PDB file of C-alpha atoms in Angstrom:
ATOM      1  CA  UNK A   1      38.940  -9.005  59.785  1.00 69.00           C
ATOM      2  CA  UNK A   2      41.061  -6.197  59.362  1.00 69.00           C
ATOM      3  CA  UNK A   3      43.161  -5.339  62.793  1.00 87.00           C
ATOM      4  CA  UNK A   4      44.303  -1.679  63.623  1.00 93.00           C
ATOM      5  CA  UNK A   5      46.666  -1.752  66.575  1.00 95.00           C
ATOM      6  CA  UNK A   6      47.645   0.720  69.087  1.00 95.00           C
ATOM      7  CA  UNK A   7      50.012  -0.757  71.393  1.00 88.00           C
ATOM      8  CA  UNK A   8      49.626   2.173  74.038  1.00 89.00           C
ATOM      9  CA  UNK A   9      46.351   2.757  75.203  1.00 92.00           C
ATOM     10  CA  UNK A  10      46.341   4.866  77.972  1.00 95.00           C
ATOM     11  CA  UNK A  11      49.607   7.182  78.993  1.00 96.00           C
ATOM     12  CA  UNK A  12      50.383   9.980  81.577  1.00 97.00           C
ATOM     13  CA  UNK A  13      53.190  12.620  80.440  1.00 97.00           C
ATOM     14  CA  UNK A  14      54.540  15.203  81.682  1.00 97.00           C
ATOM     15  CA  UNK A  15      54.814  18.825  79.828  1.00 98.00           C
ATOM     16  CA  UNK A  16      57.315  19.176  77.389  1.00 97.00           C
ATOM     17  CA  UNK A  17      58.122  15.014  76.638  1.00 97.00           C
ATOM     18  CA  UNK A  18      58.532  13.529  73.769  1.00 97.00           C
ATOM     19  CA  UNK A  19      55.578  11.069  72.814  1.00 97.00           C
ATOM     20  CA  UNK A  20      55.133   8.183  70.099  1.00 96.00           C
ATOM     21  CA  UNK A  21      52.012   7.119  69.543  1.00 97.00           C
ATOM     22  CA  UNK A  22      52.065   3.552  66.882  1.00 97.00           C
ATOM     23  CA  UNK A  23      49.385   2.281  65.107  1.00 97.00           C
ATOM     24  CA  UNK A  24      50.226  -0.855  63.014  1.00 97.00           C
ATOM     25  CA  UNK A  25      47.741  -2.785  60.866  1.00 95.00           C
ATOM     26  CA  UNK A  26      47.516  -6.069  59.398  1.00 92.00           C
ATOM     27  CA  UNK A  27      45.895  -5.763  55.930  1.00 86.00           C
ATOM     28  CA  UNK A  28      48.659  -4.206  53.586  1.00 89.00           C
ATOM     29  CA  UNK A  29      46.655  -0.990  53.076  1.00 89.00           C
ATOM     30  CA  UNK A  30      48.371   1.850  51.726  1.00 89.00           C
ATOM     31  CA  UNK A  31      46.425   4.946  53.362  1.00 90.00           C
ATOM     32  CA  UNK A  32      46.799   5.202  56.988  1.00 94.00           C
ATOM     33  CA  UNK A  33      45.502   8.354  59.442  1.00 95.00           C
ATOM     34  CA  UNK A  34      46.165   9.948  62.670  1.00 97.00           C
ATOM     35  CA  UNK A  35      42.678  11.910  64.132  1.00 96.00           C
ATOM     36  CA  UNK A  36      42.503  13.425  67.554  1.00 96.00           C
ATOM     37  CA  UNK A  37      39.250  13.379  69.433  1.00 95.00           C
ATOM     38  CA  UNK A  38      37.628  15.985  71.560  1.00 92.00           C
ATOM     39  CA  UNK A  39      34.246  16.490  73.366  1.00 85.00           C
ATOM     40  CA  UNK A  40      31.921  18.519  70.723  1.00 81.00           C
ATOM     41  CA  UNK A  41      34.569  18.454  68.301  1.00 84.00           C
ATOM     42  CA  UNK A  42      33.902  15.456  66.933  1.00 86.00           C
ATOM     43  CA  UNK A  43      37.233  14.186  64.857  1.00 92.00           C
ATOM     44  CA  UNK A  44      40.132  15.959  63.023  1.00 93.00           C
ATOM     45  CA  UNK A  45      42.517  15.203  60.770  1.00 93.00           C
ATOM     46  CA  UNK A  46      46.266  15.438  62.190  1.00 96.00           C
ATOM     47  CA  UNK A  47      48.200  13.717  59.773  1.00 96.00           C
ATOM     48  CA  UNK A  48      47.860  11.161  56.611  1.00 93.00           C
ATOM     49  CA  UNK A  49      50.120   8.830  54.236  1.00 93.00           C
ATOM     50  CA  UNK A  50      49.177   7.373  51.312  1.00 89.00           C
ATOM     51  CA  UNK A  51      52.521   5.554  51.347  1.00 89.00           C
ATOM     52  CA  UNK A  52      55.858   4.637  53.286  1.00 92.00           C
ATOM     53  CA  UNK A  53      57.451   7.779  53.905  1.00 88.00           C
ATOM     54  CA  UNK A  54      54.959   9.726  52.674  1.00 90.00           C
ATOM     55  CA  UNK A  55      53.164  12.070  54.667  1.00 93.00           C
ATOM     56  CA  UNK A  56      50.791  14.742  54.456  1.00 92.00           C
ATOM     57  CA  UNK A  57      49.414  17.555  57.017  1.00 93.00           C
ATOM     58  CA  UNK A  58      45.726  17.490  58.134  1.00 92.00           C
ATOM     59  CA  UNK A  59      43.664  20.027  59.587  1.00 90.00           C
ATOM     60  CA  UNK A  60      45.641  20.523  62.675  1.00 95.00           C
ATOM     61  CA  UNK A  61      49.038  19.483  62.082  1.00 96.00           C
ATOM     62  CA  UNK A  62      50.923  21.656  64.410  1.00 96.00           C
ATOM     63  CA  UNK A  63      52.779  20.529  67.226  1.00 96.00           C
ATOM     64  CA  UNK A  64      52.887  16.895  65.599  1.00 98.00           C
ATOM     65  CA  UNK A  65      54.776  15.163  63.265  1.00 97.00           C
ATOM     66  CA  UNK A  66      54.612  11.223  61.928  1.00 97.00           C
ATOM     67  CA  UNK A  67      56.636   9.097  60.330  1.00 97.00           C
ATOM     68  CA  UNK A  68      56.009   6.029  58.124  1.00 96.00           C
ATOM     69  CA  UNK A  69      58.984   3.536  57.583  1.00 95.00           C
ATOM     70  CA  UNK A  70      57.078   0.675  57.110  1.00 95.00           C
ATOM     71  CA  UNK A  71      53.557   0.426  55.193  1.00 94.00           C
ATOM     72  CA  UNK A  72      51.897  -1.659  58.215  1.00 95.00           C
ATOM     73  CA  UNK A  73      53.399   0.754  60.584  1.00 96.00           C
ATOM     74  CA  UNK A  74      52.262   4.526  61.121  1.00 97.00           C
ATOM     75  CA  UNK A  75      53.808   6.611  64.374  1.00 97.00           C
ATOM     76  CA  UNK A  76      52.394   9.914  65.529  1.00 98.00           C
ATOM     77  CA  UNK A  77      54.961  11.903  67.362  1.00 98.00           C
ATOM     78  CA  UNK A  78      54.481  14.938  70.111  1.00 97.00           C
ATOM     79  CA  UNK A  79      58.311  15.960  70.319  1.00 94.00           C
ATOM     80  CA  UNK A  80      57.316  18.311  73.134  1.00 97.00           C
ATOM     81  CA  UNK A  81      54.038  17.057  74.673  1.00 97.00           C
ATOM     82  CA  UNK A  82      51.824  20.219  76.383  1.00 97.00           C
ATOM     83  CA  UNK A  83      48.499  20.415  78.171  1.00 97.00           C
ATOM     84  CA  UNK A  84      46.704  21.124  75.243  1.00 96.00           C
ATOM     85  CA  UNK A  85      47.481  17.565  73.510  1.00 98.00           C
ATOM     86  CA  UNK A  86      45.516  16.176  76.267  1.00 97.00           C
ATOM     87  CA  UNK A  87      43.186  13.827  73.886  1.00 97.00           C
ATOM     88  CA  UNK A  88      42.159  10.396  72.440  1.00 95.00           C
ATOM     89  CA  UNK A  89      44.132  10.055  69.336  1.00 97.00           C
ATOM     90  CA  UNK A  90      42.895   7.566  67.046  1.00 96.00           C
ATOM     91  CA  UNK A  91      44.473   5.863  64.206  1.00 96.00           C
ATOM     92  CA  UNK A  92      42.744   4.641  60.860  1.00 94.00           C
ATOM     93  CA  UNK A  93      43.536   2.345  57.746  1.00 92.00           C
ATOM     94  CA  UNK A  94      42.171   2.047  54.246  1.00 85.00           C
ATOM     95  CA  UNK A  95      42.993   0.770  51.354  1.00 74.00           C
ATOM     96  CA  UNK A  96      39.960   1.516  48.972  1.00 68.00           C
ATOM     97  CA  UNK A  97      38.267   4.234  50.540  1.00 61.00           C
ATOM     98  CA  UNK A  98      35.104   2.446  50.640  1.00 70.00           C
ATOM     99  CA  UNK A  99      35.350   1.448  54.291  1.00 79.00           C
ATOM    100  CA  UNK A 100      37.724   3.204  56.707  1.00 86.00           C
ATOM    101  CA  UNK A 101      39.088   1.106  59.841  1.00 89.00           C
ATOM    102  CA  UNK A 102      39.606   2.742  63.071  1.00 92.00           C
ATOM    103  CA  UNK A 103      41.991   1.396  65.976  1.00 94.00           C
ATOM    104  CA  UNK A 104      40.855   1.132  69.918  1.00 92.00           C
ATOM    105  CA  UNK A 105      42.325   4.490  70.319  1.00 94.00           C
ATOM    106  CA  UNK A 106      45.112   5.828  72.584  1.00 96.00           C
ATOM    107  CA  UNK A 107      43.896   8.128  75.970  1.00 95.00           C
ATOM    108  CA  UNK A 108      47.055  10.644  76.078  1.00 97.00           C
ATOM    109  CA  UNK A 109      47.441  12.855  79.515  1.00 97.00           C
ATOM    110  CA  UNK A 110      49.540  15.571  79.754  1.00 97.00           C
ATOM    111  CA  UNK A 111      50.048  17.278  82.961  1.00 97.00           C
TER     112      UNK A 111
ATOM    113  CA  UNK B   1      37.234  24.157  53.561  1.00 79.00           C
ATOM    114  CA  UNK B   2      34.894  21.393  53.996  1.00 84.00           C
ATOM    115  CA  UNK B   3      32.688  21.552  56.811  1.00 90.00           C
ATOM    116  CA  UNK B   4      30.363  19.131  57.929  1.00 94.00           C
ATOM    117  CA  UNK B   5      27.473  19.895  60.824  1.00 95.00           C
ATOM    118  CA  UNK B   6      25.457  17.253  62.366  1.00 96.00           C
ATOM    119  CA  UNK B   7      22.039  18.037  64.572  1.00 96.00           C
ATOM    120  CA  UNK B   8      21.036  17.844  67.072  1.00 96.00           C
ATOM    121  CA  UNK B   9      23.890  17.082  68.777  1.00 95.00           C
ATOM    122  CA  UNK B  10      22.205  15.772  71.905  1.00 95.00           C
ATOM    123  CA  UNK B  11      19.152  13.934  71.602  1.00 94.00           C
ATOM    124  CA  UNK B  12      17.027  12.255  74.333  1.00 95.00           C
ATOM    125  CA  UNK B  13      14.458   9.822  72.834  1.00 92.00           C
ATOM    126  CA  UNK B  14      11.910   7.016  74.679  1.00 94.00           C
ATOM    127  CA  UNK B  15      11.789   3.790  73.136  1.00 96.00           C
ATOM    128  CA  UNK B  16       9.734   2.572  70.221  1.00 96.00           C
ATOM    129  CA  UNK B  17       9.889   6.266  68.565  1.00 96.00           C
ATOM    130  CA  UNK B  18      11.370   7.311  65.664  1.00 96.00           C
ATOM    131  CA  UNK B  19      13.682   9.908  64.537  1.00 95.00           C
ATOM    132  CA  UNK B  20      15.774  11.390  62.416  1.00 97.00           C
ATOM    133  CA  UNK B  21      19.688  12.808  62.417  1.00 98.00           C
ATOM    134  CA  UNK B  22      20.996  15.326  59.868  1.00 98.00           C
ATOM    135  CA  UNK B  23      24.085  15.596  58.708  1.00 97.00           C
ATOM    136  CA  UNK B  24      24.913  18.806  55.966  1.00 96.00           C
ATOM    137  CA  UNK B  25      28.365  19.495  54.411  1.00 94.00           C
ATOM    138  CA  UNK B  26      29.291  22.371  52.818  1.00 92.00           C
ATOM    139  CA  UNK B  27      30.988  21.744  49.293  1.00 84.00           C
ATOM    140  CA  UNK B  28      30.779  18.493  47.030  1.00 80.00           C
ATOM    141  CA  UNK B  29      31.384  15.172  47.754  1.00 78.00           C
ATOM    142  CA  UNK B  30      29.578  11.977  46.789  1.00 69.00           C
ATOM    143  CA  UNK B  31      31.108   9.958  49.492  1.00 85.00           C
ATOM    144  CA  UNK B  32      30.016   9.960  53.371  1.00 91.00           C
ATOM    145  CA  UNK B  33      30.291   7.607  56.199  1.00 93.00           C
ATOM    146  CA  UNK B  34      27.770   7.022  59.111  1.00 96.00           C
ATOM    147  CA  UNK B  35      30.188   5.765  62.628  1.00 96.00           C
ATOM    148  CA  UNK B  36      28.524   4.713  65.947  1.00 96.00           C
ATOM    149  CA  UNK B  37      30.728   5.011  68.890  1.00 95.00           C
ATOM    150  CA  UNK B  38      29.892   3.568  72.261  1.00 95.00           C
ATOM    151  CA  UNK B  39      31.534   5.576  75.534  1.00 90.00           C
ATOM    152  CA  UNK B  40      35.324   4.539  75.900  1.00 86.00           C
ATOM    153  CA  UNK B  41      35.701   2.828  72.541  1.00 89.00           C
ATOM    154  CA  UNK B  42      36.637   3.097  68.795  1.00 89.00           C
ATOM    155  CA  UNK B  43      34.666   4.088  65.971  1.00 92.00           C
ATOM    156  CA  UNK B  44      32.683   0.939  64.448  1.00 92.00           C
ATOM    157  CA  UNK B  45      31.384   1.893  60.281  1.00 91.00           C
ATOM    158  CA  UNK B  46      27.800   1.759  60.501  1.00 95.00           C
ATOM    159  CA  UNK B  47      27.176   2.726  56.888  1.00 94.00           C
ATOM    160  CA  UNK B  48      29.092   4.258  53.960  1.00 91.00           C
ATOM    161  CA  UNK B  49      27.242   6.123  50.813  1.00 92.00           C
ATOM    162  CA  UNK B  50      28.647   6.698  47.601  1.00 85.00           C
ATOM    163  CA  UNK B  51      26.372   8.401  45.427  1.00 82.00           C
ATOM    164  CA  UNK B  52      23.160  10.473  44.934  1.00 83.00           C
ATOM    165  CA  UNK B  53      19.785   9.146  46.137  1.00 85.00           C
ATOM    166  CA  UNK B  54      21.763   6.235  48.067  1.00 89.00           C
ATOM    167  CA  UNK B  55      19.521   4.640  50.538  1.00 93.00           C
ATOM    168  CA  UNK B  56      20.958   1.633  53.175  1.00 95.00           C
ATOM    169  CA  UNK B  57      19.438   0.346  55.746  1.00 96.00           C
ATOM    170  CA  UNK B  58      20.623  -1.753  58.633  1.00 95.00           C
ATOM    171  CA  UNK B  59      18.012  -2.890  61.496  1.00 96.00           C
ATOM    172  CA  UNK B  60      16.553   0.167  62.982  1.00 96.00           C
ATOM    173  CA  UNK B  61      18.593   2.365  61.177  1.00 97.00           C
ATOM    174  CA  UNK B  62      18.351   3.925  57.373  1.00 98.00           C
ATOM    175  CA  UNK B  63      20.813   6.092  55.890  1.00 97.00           C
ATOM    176  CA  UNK B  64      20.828   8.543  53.277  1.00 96.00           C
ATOM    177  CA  UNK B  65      22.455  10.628  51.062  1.00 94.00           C
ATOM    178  CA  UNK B  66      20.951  13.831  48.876  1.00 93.00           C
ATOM    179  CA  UNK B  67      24.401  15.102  46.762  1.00 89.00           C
ATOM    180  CA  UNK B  68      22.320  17.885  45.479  1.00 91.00           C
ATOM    181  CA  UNK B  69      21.624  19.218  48.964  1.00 92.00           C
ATOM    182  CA  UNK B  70      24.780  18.232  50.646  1.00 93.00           C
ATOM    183  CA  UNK B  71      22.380  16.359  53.051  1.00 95.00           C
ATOM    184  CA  UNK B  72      22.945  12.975  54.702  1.00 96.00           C
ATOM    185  CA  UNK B  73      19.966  11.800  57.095  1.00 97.00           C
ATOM    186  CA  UNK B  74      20.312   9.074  59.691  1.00 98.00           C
ATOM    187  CA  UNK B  75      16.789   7.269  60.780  1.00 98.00           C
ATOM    188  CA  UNK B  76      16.098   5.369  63.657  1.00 96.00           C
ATOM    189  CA  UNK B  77      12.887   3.421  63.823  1.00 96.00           C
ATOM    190  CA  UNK B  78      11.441   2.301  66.910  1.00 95.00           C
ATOM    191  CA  UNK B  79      14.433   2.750  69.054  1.00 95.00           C
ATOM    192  CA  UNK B  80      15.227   0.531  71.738  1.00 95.00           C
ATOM    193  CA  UNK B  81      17.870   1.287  74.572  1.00 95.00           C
ATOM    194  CA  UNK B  82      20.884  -0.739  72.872  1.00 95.00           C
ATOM    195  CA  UNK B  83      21.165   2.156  69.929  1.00 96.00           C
ATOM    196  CA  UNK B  84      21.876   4.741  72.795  1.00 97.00           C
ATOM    197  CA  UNK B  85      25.393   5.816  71.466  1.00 97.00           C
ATOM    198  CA  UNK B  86      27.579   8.853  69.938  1.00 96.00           C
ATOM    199  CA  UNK B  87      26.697   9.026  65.830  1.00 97.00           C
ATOM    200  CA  UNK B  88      28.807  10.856  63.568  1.00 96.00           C
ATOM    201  CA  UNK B  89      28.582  11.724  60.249  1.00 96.00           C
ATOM    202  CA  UNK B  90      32.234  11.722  57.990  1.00 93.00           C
ATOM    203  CA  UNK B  91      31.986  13.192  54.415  1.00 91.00           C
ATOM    204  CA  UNK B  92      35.154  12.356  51.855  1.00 84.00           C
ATOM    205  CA  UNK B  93      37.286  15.599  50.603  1.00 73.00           C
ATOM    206  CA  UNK B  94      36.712  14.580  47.159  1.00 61.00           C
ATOM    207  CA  UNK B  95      40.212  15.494  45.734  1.00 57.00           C
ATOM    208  CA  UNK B  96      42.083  13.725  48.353  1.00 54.00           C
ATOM    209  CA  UNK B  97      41.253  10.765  49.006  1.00 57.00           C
ATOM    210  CA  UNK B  98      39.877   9.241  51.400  1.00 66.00           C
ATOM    211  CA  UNK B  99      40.593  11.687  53.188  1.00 80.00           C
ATOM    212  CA  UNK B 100      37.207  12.449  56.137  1.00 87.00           C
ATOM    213  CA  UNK B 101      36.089  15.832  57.845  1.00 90.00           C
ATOM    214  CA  UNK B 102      33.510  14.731  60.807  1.00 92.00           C
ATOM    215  CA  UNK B 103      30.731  16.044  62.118  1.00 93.00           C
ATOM    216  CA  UNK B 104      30.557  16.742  65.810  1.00 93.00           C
ATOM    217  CA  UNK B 105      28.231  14.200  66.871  1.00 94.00           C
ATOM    218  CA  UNK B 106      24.854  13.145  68.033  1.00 96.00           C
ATOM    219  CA  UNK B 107      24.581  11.746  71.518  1.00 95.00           C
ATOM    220  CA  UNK B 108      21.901   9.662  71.423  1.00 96.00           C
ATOM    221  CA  UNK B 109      20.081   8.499  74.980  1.00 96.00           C
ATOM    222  CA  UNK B 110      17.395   6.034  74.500  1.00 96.00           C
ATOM    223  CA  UNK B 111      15.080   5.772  77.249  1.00 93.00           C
ATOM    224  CA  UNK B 112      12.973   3.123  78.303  1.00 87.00           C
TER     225      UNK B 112
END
């Protein structure tokens, strides 16, 4: 079975912190994704790679950035965390396309 | 820009009926994913379509996918209290990827 990993699940910051979220995964896949989740929203698209350190902007890239060093490893970063990050952020992995993986997610506060 | 609207997006049902969920996009794509998410957890793939006139089923529910009318329909038969859950609806930006644009939900409540 294909594991998606996000070491942090829940975390309290404080306005203007720096934040790193990591998702690592355990099947070798090349495309990895960072999605936010809001109420009525539904998902969106913060950031993608299709390789190590590659990277490309979503839908609503501002205020993040990522970085990929290693293929199994894929960090979101909030350099200076404000209320309106307050989210679930969830990371996904595929290799194919055909199926898309999705990690436990990671509750983010920021007050 | 691809947009992809599910309804309803709320949707209180009694057990043992039937309905569907629709799920339209806006420009072409011949890919698109059906999730189920339970409260406080991850997304878990439910189905995934990849061309016209595909038809899957699973249990109680049947998904499908109409390219020609950017429509994707999600069918629950009979539903019981254990399908009570968020459903969204994902359709692939054909030029990139896999990259997925997502619906909004349905929140599902199953009654007994």
């Amino acid at each position: 079975d294909v594991k998606v990993t996000q070491s942090s699940r829940y975390l309290v910051k404080r306005t203007g912190e720096k934040v790193f979220l990591e998702c690592v995964q355990d099947m070798d896949h090349e495309n990895m994704f960072w999605y936010r989740q809001d109420p009525g929203l539904g998902l969106r698209l913060i950031y993608f790679s299709y390789d190590v350190k590659m990277k490309e902007k979503g839908d609503i890239p501002e205020g993040y950035s990522v970085s990929r060093e290693k293929k199994e490893r894929f960090s979101l970063i909030l350099e200076s965390a404000s209320t309106n990050q307050t989210s679930m952020y969830l990371c996904a992995t595929d290799s194919s396309g055909n199926t898309i993986y999705f990690g436990e997610g990671s509750w983010l506060t920021v007050v | 820009e691809l947009k992809v609207e599910q309804n309803p997006l709320f949707l209180s049902m009694q057990e043992g009926k039937n309905y569907t969920i629709y799920c339209n996009y806006s420009t072409t794509s011949d890919r698109l994913y059906w999730y189920r998410q339970d409260p406080g957890k991850s997304l878990e793939s439910l189905f995934v379509l990849l061309s016209n006139g595909a038809v899957k089923q699973e249990g109680r529910l049947m998904a499908s996918l109409d390219t020609k009318a950017r429509l994707s329909t999600l069918h629950i038969t009979a539903a019981v209290h254990d399908l009570s859950a968020t459903y969204f609806c994902a359709v692939d930006h054909k030029t990139s990827g896999s990259r997925l644009t997502f619906g909004e939900g349905t929140q599902l409540t199953v009654n007994p």
